[in-house]
Coordinates of C-alpha atoms and ligand atoms in Angstrom, one line a residue:
Chain J
M2 CA 49.2 12.8 -29.9
R3 CA 51.1 13.2 -26.7
A4 CA 48.0 14.8 -25.3
A5 CA 46.5 11.3 -25.1
L6 CA 48.8 10.5 -22.2
S7 CA 48.1 13.6 -20.1
E8 CA 47.6 12.0 -16.8
P9 CA 50.7 10.5 -15.1
L10 CA 51.1 6.8 -15.3
A11 CA 51.3 4.6 -12.3
T12 CA 53.8 2.2 -13.7
I13 CA 57.1 2.9 -15.3
P14 CA 57.3 1.5 -18.8
V15 CA 59.9 -1.2 -19.3
A16 CA 62.0 -1.0 -22.4
P17 CA 61.4 -3.7 -25.0
S18 CA 63.7 -6.5 -24.0
M19 CA 64.1 -8.5 -27.2
S20 CA 66.6 -8.0 -30.0
M21 CA 66.1 -8.2 -33.7
F22 CA 69.0 -10.5 -33.7
D23 CA 67.1 -13.0 -31.7
P24 CA 65.3 -15.8 -33.7
V25 CA 61.7 -14.9 -34.4
F26 CA 59.0 -17.4 -33.5
I27 CA 56.6 -17.9 -36.4
G28 CA 54.7 -21.1 -35.6
I29 CA 55.1 -24.8 -35.4
D30 CA 56.2 -27.4 -37.9
E31 CA 54.8 -30.8 -38.8
F32 CA 56.8 -32.4 -35.9
G33 CA 55.2 -30.0 -33.4
H34 CA 58.5 -28.2 -33.0
P35 CA 58.6 -24.4 -32.9
A36 CA 59.8 -22.8 -36.1
Y37 CA 62.0 -19.8 -36.0
L38 CA 63.3 -17.3 -38.6
D39 CA 66.6 -15.4 -38.5
L40 CA 65.3 -12.1 -39.7
V41 CA 68.3 -9.8 -39.7
Y42 CA 70.4 -11.7 -42.2
H43 CA 67.6 -13.0 -44.4
N44 CA 65.0 -11.4 -46.6
L45 CA 61.6 -13.1 -46.7
L46 CA 59.2 -13.4 -49.6
D47 CA 55.8 -14.8 -48.7
A48 CA 53.4 -15.6 -51.5
G49 CA 50.3 -17.6 -52.2
E50 CA 46.6 -17.3 -52.7
P51 CA 44.5 -14.5 -51.2
G52 CA 43.3 -15.6 -47.8
G53 CA 46.3 -18.0 -47.4
G54 CA 47.6 -16.3 -44.3
K55 CA 50.4 -14.1 -45.7
S56 CA 49.4 -11.0 -43.8
V57 CA 49.0 -13.0 -40.6
L58 CA 52.6 -14.2 -40.9
I59 CA 53.8 -10.7 -41.5
Q60 CA 51.9 -9.5 -38.4
N61 CA 53.8 -12.1 -36.4
L62 CA 57.1 -10.7 -37.6
V63 CA 56.0 -7.1 -37.2
G64 CA 54.8 -7.9 -33.7
H65 CA 58.1 -9.5 -32.7
A66 CA 60.0 -6.6 -34.3
F67 CA 58.2 -3.9 -32.4
L68 CA 59.0 -5.7 -29.1
C69 CA 62.7 -5.3 -29.9
H70 CA 64.7 -2.4 -28.6
D71 CA 66.7 -2.2 -31.8
F72 CA 64.0 -1.9 -34.4
T73 CA 63.1 0.9 -36.8
P74 CA 60.0 0.1 -38.8
V75 CA 59.3 0.9 -42.4
L76 CA 55.9 -0.4 -43.2
L77 CA 54.2 -0.3 -46.6
D78 CA 50.7 -1.6 -47.0
P79 CA 48.4 -0.4 -49.7
K80 CA 45.4 -2.1 -48.0
W81 CA 45.9 -0.1 -44.8
V82 CA 44.1 -2.7 -42.7
E83 CA 47.1 -4.9 -41.9
L84 CA 50.2 -2.9 -41.3
G85 CA 48.1 0.3 -40.9
M86 CA 47.3 -0.9 -37.5
W87 CA 50.9 -0.2 -36.5
M88 CA 50.9 3.4 -37.8
E89 CA 51.1 5.1 -34.4
A90 CA 53.6 2.6 -33.2
A91 CA 55.8 3.1 -36.2
E92 CA 55.7 6.8 -35.7
A93 CA 56.6 6.4 -32.1
A94 CA 59.5 4.2 -33.0
G95 CA 60.9 6.7 -35.4
G96 CA 59.8 4.8 -38.5
V97 CA 57.3 5.4 -41.2
F98 CA 54.1 3.8 -42.5
I99 CA 53.2 4.2 -46.1
G100 CA 49.7 3.6 -47.5
P101 CA 48.8 3.2 -51.1
D102 CA 51.0 6.0 -52.2
I103 CA 53.8 5.0 -54.5
E104 CA 55.5 8.4 -54.5
A105 CA 55.7 8.3 -50.7
G106 CA 57.0 4.8 -51.0
L107 CA 59.7 5.8 -53.4
R108 CA 60.8 8.7 -51.2
V109 CA 61.3 6.4 -48.2
L110 CA 63.1 3.8 -50.3
R111 CA 65.4 6.4 -51.6
R112 CA 66.1 7.5 -48.1
L113 CA 66.8 3.9 -47.1
Q114 CA 69.2 3.6 -49.9
K115 CA 71.2 6.5 -48.5
V116 CA 71.1 4.9 -45.1
M117 CA 72.4 1.7 -46.6
D118 CA 75.3 3.5 -48.3
R119 CA 76.2 5.2 -45.0
R120 CA 76.1 1.9 -43.1
Y121 CA 78.4 0.3 -45.7
S122 CA 80.8 3.2 -45.3
W123 CA 80.7 2.6 -41.6
L124 CA 81.5 -1.1 -42.1
V125 CA 84.3 -0.2 -44.6
A126 CA 85.7 2.2 -42.1
H127 CA 85.8 -0.5 -39.4
G128 CA 87.1 -3.1 -41.8
R129 CA 84.1 -5.3 -41.2
R130 CA 81.7 -7.2 -43.5
K131 CA 78.5 -7.2 -41.5
F132 CA 76.8 -5.8 -38.4
L133 CA 76.6 -7.8 -35.3
P134 CA 74.4 -7.6 -32.2
S135 CA 77.2 -6.0 -30.3
D136 CA 77.2 -3.0 -32.6
L137 CA 73.9 -1.9 -31.1
I138 CA 72.8 -0.9 -34.5
K139 CA 69.1 -0.3 -35.2
V140 CA 67.7 -2.9 -37.5
I141 CA 65.5 -1.3 -40.2
G142 CA 62.9 -3.8 -41.0
I143 CA 61.2 -3.1 -44.3
F144 CA 57.8 -4.8 -44.4
I145 CA 55.8 -4.6 -47.6
D146 CA 52.4 -6.2 -47.8
E147 CA 50.9 -6.6 -51.4
L148 CA 54.2 -5.8 -53.1
A149 CA 52.5 -6.2 -56.4
Y150 CA 50.4 -3.1 -55.8
Y151 CA 53.6 -1.0 -56.0
T152 CA 55.4 -3.0 -58.7
A153 CA 52.6 -3.7 -61.1
T154 CA 49.4 -1.9 -60.3
T155 CA 49.7 1.7 -59.3
G156 CA 51.8 4.6 -60.6
T157 CA 53.5 5.1 -63.9
P158 CA 55.7 2.4 -65.4
E159 CA 58.7 4.6 -64.5
Q160 CA 57.6 4.7 -60.9
Q161 CA 57.1 1.0 -60.8
K162 CA 60.5 0.4 -62.4
E163 CA 62.1 2.6 -59.9
F164 CA 60.3 0.9 -57.0
I165 CA 61.5 -2.5 -58.2
A166 CA 65.0 -1.2 -58.6
L167 CA 65.1 0.2 -55.1
V168 CA 63.6 -2.9 -53.5
R169 CA 66.0 -5.0 -55.5
D170 CA 68.9 -2.9 -54.2
L171 CA 67.7 -3.2 -50.6
V172 CA 67.2 -7.0 -50.9
A173 CA 70.6 -7.5 -52.5
R174 CA 72.6 -5.3 -50.2
G175 CA 70.5 -4.8 -47.1
R176 CA 71.3 -8.2 -45.5
A177 CA 74.7 -7.3 -44.2
C178 CA 73.8 -3.9 -43.0
A179 CA 70.8 -5.0 -40.9
M180 CA 68.1 -3.9 -43.2
P181 CA 66.0 -7.0 -44.0
V182 CA 63.1 -6.8 -46.5
I183 CA 60.0 -8.8 -45.8
A184 CA 57.5 -8.7 -48.7
A185 CA 54.2 -10.4 -49.4
T186 CA 52.5 -10.8 -52.7
Q187 CA 50.0 -13.2 -54.3
R188 CA 51.8 -14.7 -57.2
P189 CA 55.4 -13.7 -57.8
S190 CA 55.5 -14.4 -61.5
V191 CA 57.6 -12.3 -63.9
D192 CA 55.0 -9.8 -64.8
I193 CA 54.6 -8.9 -61.1
I194 CA 58.1 -9.3 -59.7
P195 CA 61.0 -9.7 -62.0
T196 CA 62.8 -13.0 -61.4
S197 CA 66.0 -11.1 -60.7
L198 CA 64.3 -9.6 -57.7
R199 CA 62.4 -12.7 -56.6
D200 CA 65.5 -15.0 -56.6
L201 CA 67.3 -12.8 -54.1
F202 CA 65.0 -13.6 -51.2
G203 CA 66.7 -16.0 -48.9
Y204 CA 63.5 -17.2 -47.2
R205 CA 60.5 -18.0 -49.2
A206 CA 57.1 -18.9 -47.8
A207 CA 54.7 -20.6 -50.1
F208 CA 51.1 -20.4 -48.9
R209 CA 48.4 -22.3 -50.7
C210 CA 48.6 -21.9 -54.5
T211 CA 46.3 -22.8 -57.3
T212 CA 48.8 -24.8 -59.4
P213 CA 52.0 -26.7 -58.8
N214 CA 53.7 -24.3 -61.1
S215 CA 52.8 -21.4 -58.8
S216 CA 54.3 -23.3 -55.9
D217 CA 57.5 -23.9 -57.9
I218 CA 57.7 -20.3 -58.7
I219 CA 57.8 -19.4 -55.0
L220 CA 59.9 -22.3 -53.7
G221 CA 62.2 -22.9 -56.7
H222 CA 62.1 -25.3 -59.6
G223 CA 61.4 -28.9 -58.9
W224 CA 60.1 -29.0 -55.4
A225 CA 56.5 -29.6 -56.4
S226 CA 57.5 -32.9 -58.1
A227 CA 59.3 -34.0 -55.0
G228 CA 56.0 -33.7 -53.1
F229 CA 56.6 -30.3 -51.6
N230 CA 53.7 -28.7 -53.4
A231 CA 51.9 -25.7 -51.9
Q232 CA 48.8 -26.6 -54.0
T233 CA 48.2 -29.6 -51.7
I234 CA 47.8 -27.4 -48.7
N235 CA 44.3 -27.8 -47.3
P236 CA 42.2 -24.7 -48.1
T237 CA 40.4 -25.1 -44.8
T238 CA 43.6 -24.5 -42.8
P239 CA 44.9 -21.0 -43.6
G240 CA 48.2 -20.1 -42.2
V241 CA 49.9 -23.3 -43.3
F242 CA 52.9 -22.8 -45.7
Y243 CA 56.0 -24.3 -47.0
L244 CA 59.0 -22.5 -45.8
I245 CA 62.3 -22.8 -47.6
A246 CA 65.5 -21.3 -46.3
E247 CA 68.6 -20.9 -48.6
G248 CA 69.5 -24.3 -50.0
G249 CA 67.4 -26.3 -47.5
I250 CA 64.4 -28.6 -47.8
P251 CA 60.9 -27.0 -47.6
E252 CA 59.3 -27.4 -44.3
L253 CA 55.5 -27.3 -43.7
V254 CA 54.8 -24.7 -41.0
K255 CA 51.6 -23.4 -39.4
A256 CA 51.9 -19.7 -38.6
A257 CA 50.9 -18.5 -35.2
Y258 CA 47.8 -16.4 -35.2
L259 CA 47.4 -12.9 -33.8
S260 CA 43.8 -11.8 -33.4
D261 CA 42.9 -8.1 -33.9
E262 CA 42.6 -7.7 -30.1
Q263 CA 46.1 -9.1 -29.6
I264 CA 47.5 -6.8 -32.3
H265 CA 45.7 -3.8 -30.7
Q266 CA 47.1 -4.8 -27.3
L267 CA 50.6 -5.0 -28.8
V268 CA 50.2 -1.7 -30.6
D269 CA 49.1 0.0 -27.4
Y270 CA 52.0 -1.4 -25.5
V271 CA 54.8 -0.7 -27.9
T272 CA 53.5 2.8 -28.6
W273 CA 53.1 3.5 -24.9
I274 CA 56.6 2.4 -24.0
R275 CA 58.2 4.2 -26.8
R276 CA 56.4 7.5 -26.1
T277 CA 56.9 7.5 -22.4
G278 CA 60.0 5.4 -21.8
E279 CA 63.5 6.7 -21.8
S280 CA 64.6 6.9 -25.3
H281 CA 68.1 5.5 -25.1
P282 CA 70.1 7.1 -27.9
V283 CA 71.7 4.0 -29.3
S284 CA 75.2 4.8 -30.5
L285 CA 77.3 2.7 -32.8
A286 CA 80.1 0.9 -31.1
A287 CA 83.3 2.8 -31.5
Chain F
M8 CA 61.0 -49.1 -68.7
S9 CA 58.5 -51.2 -66.9
K10 CA 59.4 -54.6 -65.6
G11 CA 57.0 -56.3 -67.8
S12 CA 59.0 -55.3 -70.9
F13 CA 61.9 -57.4 -70.0
G14 CA 60.7 -60.4 -71.8
T15 CA 59.9 -58.6 -75.0
P16 CA 61.7 -59.7 -78.1
K17 CA 63.2 -56.2 -78.6
H18 CA 65.4 -56.7 -75.6
K19 CA 65.9 -60.4 -75.8
G20 CA 69.1 -60.6 -77.7
G21 CA 70.8 -57.6 -76.3
L22 CA 70.5 -58.6 -72.7
G23 CA 71.4 -62.2 -73.2
R24 CA 68.1 -63.6 -72.0
R25 CA 67.2 -67.2 -72.6
H26 CA 63.5 -67.4 -71.9
T27 CA 60.5 -65.3 -72.9
S28 CA 58.0 -66.7 -70.5
V29 CA 56.0 -64.5 -68.2
A30 CA 58.2 -65.5 -65.2
V31 CA 61.3 -64.3 -67.0
I32 CA 62.0 -61.6 -64.4
Q33 CA 62.0 -64.0 -61.5
H34 CA 64.1 -66.4 -63.4
N35 CA 66.4 -63.7 -64.6
V36 CA 66.9 -62.4 -61.0
Q37 CA 67.6 -65.9 -59.7
Y38 CA 70.0 -66.6 -62.5
S39 CA 71.9 -63.4 -61.9
Y40 CA 72.3 -64.1 -58.2
L41 CA 73.5 -67.6 -58.8
R42 CA 76.0 -66.5 -61.4
T43 CA 77.3 -63.7 -59.1
A44 CA 77.5 -66.2 -56.3
K45 CA 79.5 -68.6 -58.5
I46 CA 82.0 -66.0 -59.6
T47 CA 82.4 -64.7 -56.1
F48 CA 83.0 -68.2 -54.8
Y49 CA 86.0 -68.7 -57.2
V50 CA 87.4 -65.2 -56.5
V51 CA 87.2 -65.6 -52.8
L52 CA 88.5 -69.1 -53.0
A53 CA 91.5 -68.0 -54.9
V54 CA 92.3 -65.0 -52.7
V55 CA 91.7 -66.6 -49.3
G56 CA 93.3 -69.9 -50.3
L57 CA 96.4 -68.1 -51.4
F58 CA 96.6 -66.0 -48.3
A59 CA 95.9 -69.0 -46.0
A60 CA 98.5 -71.1 -47.9
V61 CA 101.2 -68.4 -47.7
I62 CA 100.6 -67.8 -44.0
S63 CA 100.6 -71.5 -43.1
T64 CA 104.0 -72.0 -44.8
Y65 CA 105.5 -70.1 -41.9
Y66 CA 104.3 -72.8 -39.5
L67 CA 104.0 -76.0 -41.6
H68 CA 105.5 -77.8 -44.4
P69 CA 104.8 -76.2 -47.8
L70 CA 103.0 -79.3 -49.0
A71 CA 100.6 -79.3 -46.0
A72 CA 99.9 -75.6 -46.8
V73 CA 98.2 -76.4 -50.1
P74 CA 95.2 -78.4 -48.6
I75 CA 94.9 -75.9 -45.8
G76 CA 94.6 -73.0 -48.3
L77 CA 92.0 -75.0 -50.3
V78 CA 89.9 -75.8 -47.2
A79 CA 90.0 -72.2 -45.9
G80 CA 89.2 -70.8 -49.3
T81 CA 86.4 -73.2 -49.8
I82 CA 84.8 -72.4 -46.5
V83 CA 85.0 -68.6 -46.7
G84 CA 84.1 -68.6 -50.4
G85 CA 81.3 -70.9 -49.8
L86 CA 79.9 -68.7 -47.0
V87 CA 80.1 -65.6 -49.0
A88 CA 78.7 -67.2 -52.1
A89 CA 75.8 -68.7 -50.0
V90 CA 74.9 -65.3 -48.7
I91 CA 74.8 -63.9 -52.3
A92 CA 72.9 -66.9 -53.6
I93 CA 70.2 -66.8 -51.0
W94 CA 70.1 -63.0 -50.9
P95 CA 66.5 -63.0 -52.1
V96 CA 65.6 -65.1 -49.2
L97 CA 67.6 -63.0 -46.7
R98 CA 65.9 -59.9 -48.2
A99 CA 62.5 -61.5 -47.6
I100 CA 63.5 -62.2 -44.0
W101 CA 64.6 -58.6 -43.6
W102 CA 61.2 -57.5 -44.9
W103 CA 59.4 -59.6 -42.4
L104 CA 62.0 -59.2 -39.6
P105 CA 59.8 -57.1 -37.2
E106 CA 56.9 -59.5 -37.6
I107 CA 59.1 -62.5 -37.2
T108 CA 60.7 -61.0 -34.1
F109 CA 57.3 -60.1 -32.7
A110 CA 55.9 -63.6 -33.3
L111 CA 58.9 -65.2 -31.7
L112 CA 58.6 -63.0 -28.7
L113 CA 55.0 -63.9 -28.3
V114 CA 55.6 -67.6 -28.5
D115 CA 58.7 -67.5 -26.4
G116 CA 56.9 -65.4 -23.8
W117 CA 54.1 -67.9 -23.7
V118 CA 56.4 -70.9 -23.3
Y119 CA 58.5 -69.1 -20.7
L120 CA 55.4 -68.2 -18.6
Q121 CA 54.1 -71.8 -19.0
D122 CA 57.1 -73.0 -17.2
W123 CA 56.5 -70.8 -14.2
T124 CA 52.7 -70.5 -13.9
N125 CA 49.6 -72.1 -15.1
P126 CA 48.0 -71.3 -18.4
I127 CA 45.2 -69.2 -16.9
I128 CA 47.6 -66.7 -15.4
T129 CA 49.5 -66.6 -18.7
G130 CA 46.3 -65.9 -20.5
V131 CA 45.4 -63.2 -18.0
I132 CA 48.8 -61.5 -18.5
Y133 CA 48.5 -61.6 -22.3
A134 CA 44.9 -60.3 -22.1
S135 CA 45.9 -57.5 -19.8
I136 CA 48.8 -56.5 -22.1
I137 CA 46.4 -56.4 -25.1
A138 CA 43.8 -54.5 -23.1
A139 CA 46.4 -52.0 -22.0
C140 CA 47.4 -51.4 -25.6
G141 CA 43.8 -51.0 -26.6
L142 CA 42.5 -48.9 -23.8
I143 CA 45.3 -46.5 -22.7
P144 CA 45.2 -43.7 -25.3
F145 CA 48.9 -43.1 -25.2
L146 CA 49.8 -46.7 -25.7
R147 CA 47.1 -47.2 -28.3
R148 CA 48.5 -44.3 -30.4
Y149 CA 52.0 -45.7 -30.1
V150 CA 51.0 -49.2 -31.0
L151 CA 49.0 -48.0 -34.0
A152 CA 51.8 -45.8 -35.2
L153 CA 54.2 -48.8 -35.0
A154 CA 51.6 -51.0 -36.8
W155 CA 51.5 -48.4 -39.6
C156 CA 55.2 -48.5 -39.9
L157 CA 55.0 -52.3 -40.5
I158 CA 52.2 -51.9 -43.0
V159 CA 53.9 -49.2 -44.9
R160 CA 57.1 -51.2 -45.4
H161 CA 55.1 -53.9 -47.1
R162 CA 53.0 -51.5 -49.1
L163 CA 56.2 -49.9 -50.4
R164 CA 57.5 -53.2 -51.4
V165 CA 54.4 -53.9 -53.4
C166 CA 54.6 -50.5 -55.0
F167 CA 58.2 -50.9 -56.0
A168 CA 57.6 -54.3 -57.4
S169 CA 54.6 -53.3 -59.4
F170 CA 55.5 -50.0 -60.9
L171 CA 59.0 -48.8 -60.2
S172 CA 61.2 -49.4 -63.2
A173 CA 64.2 -51.4 -62.0
D174 CA 67.6 -52.1 -63.5
R175 CA 68.0 -55.1 -65.7
H176 CA 68.6 -57.4 -62.8
G177 CA 65.3 -56.3 -61.3
H178 CA 67.0 -54.7 -58.3
L179 CA 64.5 -52.6 -56.3
P180 CA 65.2 -50.1 -53.6
F181 CA 66.3 -51.6 -50.3
I182 CA 63.7 -50.8 -47.7
G183 CA 65.3 -49.8 -44.5
V184 CA 63.7 -48.9 -41.2
A185 CA 60.5 -47.0 -40.7
K186 CA 59.7 -44.8 -37.8
P187 CA 56.6 -43.0 -36.8
I188 CA 56.5 -39.2 -37.2
P189 CA 53.6 -37.0 -36.2
V190 CA 52.1 -36.8 -39.7
G191 CA 52.6 -40.5 -40.6
E192 CA 55.7 -42.5 -41.2
R193 CA 59.3 -41.9 -42.4
V194 CA 60.9 -44.8 -44.3
W195 CA 64.5 -44.9 -45.2
L196 CA 65.5 -46.4 -48.6
W197 CA 68.7 -47.4 -50.1
L198 CA 68.6 -46.9 -53.9
R199 CA 70.4 -49.6 -55.9
P200 CA 72.4 -48.8 -59.0
G201 CA 70.1 -48.0 -61.9
L202 CA 67.6 -46.2 -59.7
S203 CA 67.4 -42.5 -58.9
L204 CA 65.4 -40.1 -56.8
E205 CA 63.7 -38.7 -59.8
Q206 CA 62.2 -42.1 -60.6
L207 CA 60.5 -42.1 -57.2
E208 CA 59.5 -38.5 -57.6
S209 CA 57.5 -39.3 -60.7
Q210 CA 55.6 -42.0 -58.8
L211 CA 54.7 -40.2 -55.6
G212 CA 51.0 -40.1 -56.3
R213 CA 50.9 -43.8 -56.8
I214 CA 53.0 -44.5 -53.7
A215 CA 50.5 -42.3 -51.7
V216 CA 47.6 -44.4 -53.0
A217 CA 49.3 -47.7 -52.3
C218 CA 50.2 -46.6 -48.8
W219 CA 46.7 -45.3 -48.1
A220 CA 48.2 -41.9 -47.4
A221 CA 47.3 -38.3 -48.2
S222 CA 50.7 -37.5 -49.8
V223 CA 54.3 -38.5 -49.9
T224 CA 57.4 -36.5 -50.1
V225 CA 60.9 -37.8 -51.0
T226 CA 64.1 -36.3 -49.7
K227 CA 67.8 -36.9 -49.8
A228 CA 68.8 -38.2 -46.4
R229 CA 72.5 -37.3 -46.8
T230 CA 74.3 -34.6 -48.7
S231 CA 77.2 -37.0 -49.3
N232 CA 75.3 -40.0 -50.7
A233 CA 72.6 -39.8 -53.3
A234 CA 71.6 -43.5 -52.6
V235 CA 70.2 -42.8 -49.2
I236 CA 66.8 -41.2 -49.3
Y237 CA 63.7 -41.1 -47.1
L238 CA 60.0 -41.0 -47.8
D239 CA 57.7 -39.1 -45.6
I240 CA 54.3 -40.7 -45.8
K241 CA 51.7 -38.3 -44.6
R242 CA 48.3 -39.4 -43.5
R243 CA 47.5 -37.1 -40.6
D244 CA 46.9 -33.4 -40.7
V245 CA 48.6 -32.0 -37.6
L246 CA 48.6 -28.4 -38.6
G247 CA 44.8 -28.0 -38.4
G248 CA 44.7 -26.5 -34.9
L249 CA 45.2 -22.8 -34.0
V250 CA 48.7 -21.9 -32.9
G251 CA 48.7 -19.1 -30.4
S252 CA 51.2 -16.3 -30.5
P253 CA 53.4 -15.9 -27.4
L254 CA 54.0 -12.2 -28.1
T255 CA 51.1 -10.9 -25.9
E256 CA 51.7 -13.3 -23.1
E257 CA 53.9 -11.2 -21.0
L258 CA 52.5 -7.8 -21.7
P259 CA 51.2 -5.7 -18.8
T260 CA 47.4 -5.3 -18.9
D261 CA 47.2 -1.8 -17.6
V262 CA 48.5 -0.1 -20.7
P263 CA 46.5 2.9 -21.7
A264 CA 45.0 2.5 -25.2
I265 CA 46.5 4.9 -27.7
I266 CA 44.1 7.4 -29.2
R267 CA 43.8 6.4 -32.8
P268 CA 43.0 9.3 -35.1
V269 CA 39.3 9.0 -35.9
P270 CA 39.0 9.4 -39.6
T271 CA 36.0 11.0 -41.1
L272 CA 33.9 7.9 -41.8
P273 CA 32.7 7.8 -45.4
A274 CA 29.0 7.3 -45.5
Q275 CA 28.5 6.5 -49.2
L276 CA 29.7 3.0 -49.5
D277 CA 27.9 1.7 -52.5
L278 CA 28.7 1.9 -56.2
A279 CA 25.7 4.1 -56.8
D280 CA 27.1 6.7 -54.4
V281 CA 30.1 7.3 -56.6
P282 CA 28.9 9.3 -59.7
D283 CA 30.3 8.2 -63.1
V284 CA 32.5 11.2 -63.7
D285 CA 36.2 11.4 -64.4
D286 CA 37.2 12.7 -61.0
T287 CA 40.8 13.0 -60.4
D288 CA 40.5 14.3 -56.9
P289 CA 43.8 13.2 -55.4
T290 CA 42.4 12.7 -51.9
E291 CA 39.9 10.1 -53.2
R292 CA 42.3 8.1 -55.2
P293 CA 44.0 6.0 -52.5
A294 CA 40.6 4.9 -51.1
K295 CA 39.4 3.7 -54.4
K296 CA 42.6 2.0 -55.2
T297 CA 42.6 0.2 -51.9
G298 CA 39.3 -1.4 -52.6
R299 CA 40.4 -2.5 -56.0
A300 CA 43.8 -3.8 -55.3
P301 CA 43.2 -7.5 -54.8
A302 CA 41.2 -7.9 -58.0
V303 CA 43.8 -6.0 -60.0
N304 CA 46.5 -8.2 -58.5
G305 CA 44.7 -11.3 -59.4
T306 CA 44.2 -10.5 -63.0
P307 CA 47.8 -10.6 -64.3
A308 CA 48.2 -14.0 -62.7
K309 CA 45.6 -15.5 -65.0
T310 CA 47.2 -14.0 -68.1
T311 CA 50.7 -15.4 -67.3
P312 CA 51.9 -18.0 -69.8
D313 CA 51.3 -21.6 -68.8
N314 CA 54.8 -22.5 -69.8
P315 CA 56.7 -22.8 -66.5
D316 CA 60.0 -21.8 -68.2
L317 CA 58.6 -18.6 -69.5
D318 CA 57.8 -17.7 -65.9
W319 CA 61.2 -18.4 -64.8
I320 CA 63.3 -16.7 -67.3
Ligands
LIG22 N1 48.0 -18.9 -38.9 C1 46.7 -18.9 -38.9 N2 45.9 -19.5 -38.1 C2 44.6 -19.4 -38.2 N3 43.9 -18.7 -39.1 C3 44.6 -18.1 -40.0 C4 46.0 -18.1 -40.0 N4 46.5 -17.3 -41.0 C5 45.4 -16.9 -41.6 N5 44.3 -17.3 -41.0 C6 42.9 -17.0 -41.4 O1 42.9 -16.7 -42.8 C7 42.4 -15.3 -43.0 C8 43.2 -14.7 -44.2 O2 44.5 -14.5 -43.8 P1 45.4 -13.3 -44.5 O3 46.7 -13.3 -43.8 O4 44.6 -12.0 -44.5 O5 45.5 -13.8 -45.9 P2 46.4 -13.2 -47.1 O6 47.1 -12.0 -46.6 O7 47.2 -14.2 -47.6 O8 45.4 -12.8 -48.2 C9 42.6 -14.6 -41.7 O9 41.7 -13.6 -41.6 C10 42.4 -15.7 -40.7 O10 41.1 -15.9 -40.4
LIG23 MG1 46.9 -9.9 -47.0

């Protein structure tokens, strides 16, 4: 693939300047204020009707992540069309893209589990409890679109169980060692995602749902009756969702929109700088 | 329990009510305030009178201290009791305070200008202010938003009076200030004893209707005090527009496009092109699954039990 860049380039690629530890812009809230997520220390579950805008939100987060110098991508998308766009970029950044192949998914999750164990050993050795930006650690962002495909649709029940167990481990332990999980699914009910896994996500985004009950499943019990009901989101405005952060009040947010052209532009750029730019070996702080 | 049930015989004895007429609520509320005012008067009279008497003995003859204590106690107690007794009136004034202030300002302004200039100029000034509010878009939006705040406070009062179950004295939430927010209005409420957030939650649909709004949310305003809450009354959809992403703003434009691997494009895209045989060709599997995934995902959702608890446990 390097052959594509045979002729010398006129400009010198600049390294991505953002950090994964920066807040991620996701859109605007009802007051017109920009809404941000703190991705490194939180896992995000986004759920809702098909066509609600889940994948667009994930694209925003992936786009931001790729512009960060300290990001290693792990992208899983059984539908190919969303995160598959980032396949080359993921390769160039030293990460992986997995399509609708649960065995490949399991392999990468097992590898991630080992990475996590090593990172915790590093933390223990330094007497610390979590990674900080000053550690110059690579943040491994695990993005899974259509989580239900791996947990309830494809593969044998054993594979699905193992997938759930591995994701649960990453969600439960990945926070402190800079390995956030961002997953999207349509309806996170028990048959698709066990409650024990669902409840571990710190951020939940509820896109339009068909019933108040579905909304409550995503946001937590009781919010629909207080008026925070994702069923009431206007179907003509995709991309609007209720976002709840640990223990807070749900906020109505409209996600920013990235068109296909913009995503291609981003992919081209991040792939180019990663292939041609100096690859700074990032070492852990001593 | 709805307010209408106060006068029913079932509650009559237990709550010490004397009348069973339709107006029993109003009477009951009035009675309760008067009684509280009376008790308060005597308590304040005793306390303040005693203090005043004791303090005045330092300066006066003990015999002179007694009337002074009585007078001081009566005045302070009377004031406090009066406030309690006319509380329903004060509350009504509070409800209409913005309107009263506005009307006073209008009239005062007119009178003030009358003293300085002739009525024609005064009229012109008033007309131009009204025209400015109506014609300048920014001002018009602001004035309309403020007007909605006024309307909403009264609508809420009507709501609470008509369907919020109150305590046995008929206490309703105290309606605080309202302020415009981009989606509508935010109104602060002070819940009186006997009320709870859950009671309002169960009436949100009715409140939205009464306020001519799309939806209403209720939220605790403080973590330290459950009595302070606010209602967000939403009537405008501000999230309809497209929000652009800033990610591509600063990218250089002369980036060479990456060569994306050109997959062999499948030509047979219809159902008839796939023969009905049990093919387990591993290279074809992902492609088939991909197309089917959403439908398969959707199916289990329908079969999930309707019982919300089952879903949760
Ligand atoms: N934030 C947004 N702003 C504008 N349109 C959006 C937004 N999010 C989604 N859409 C529209 O909705 C469509 C479906 O979004 P998508 O993310 O694919 O839904 P999902 O993944 O939930 O099924 C998109 O193709 C786009 O046209
Ligand atoms: Mg999608």
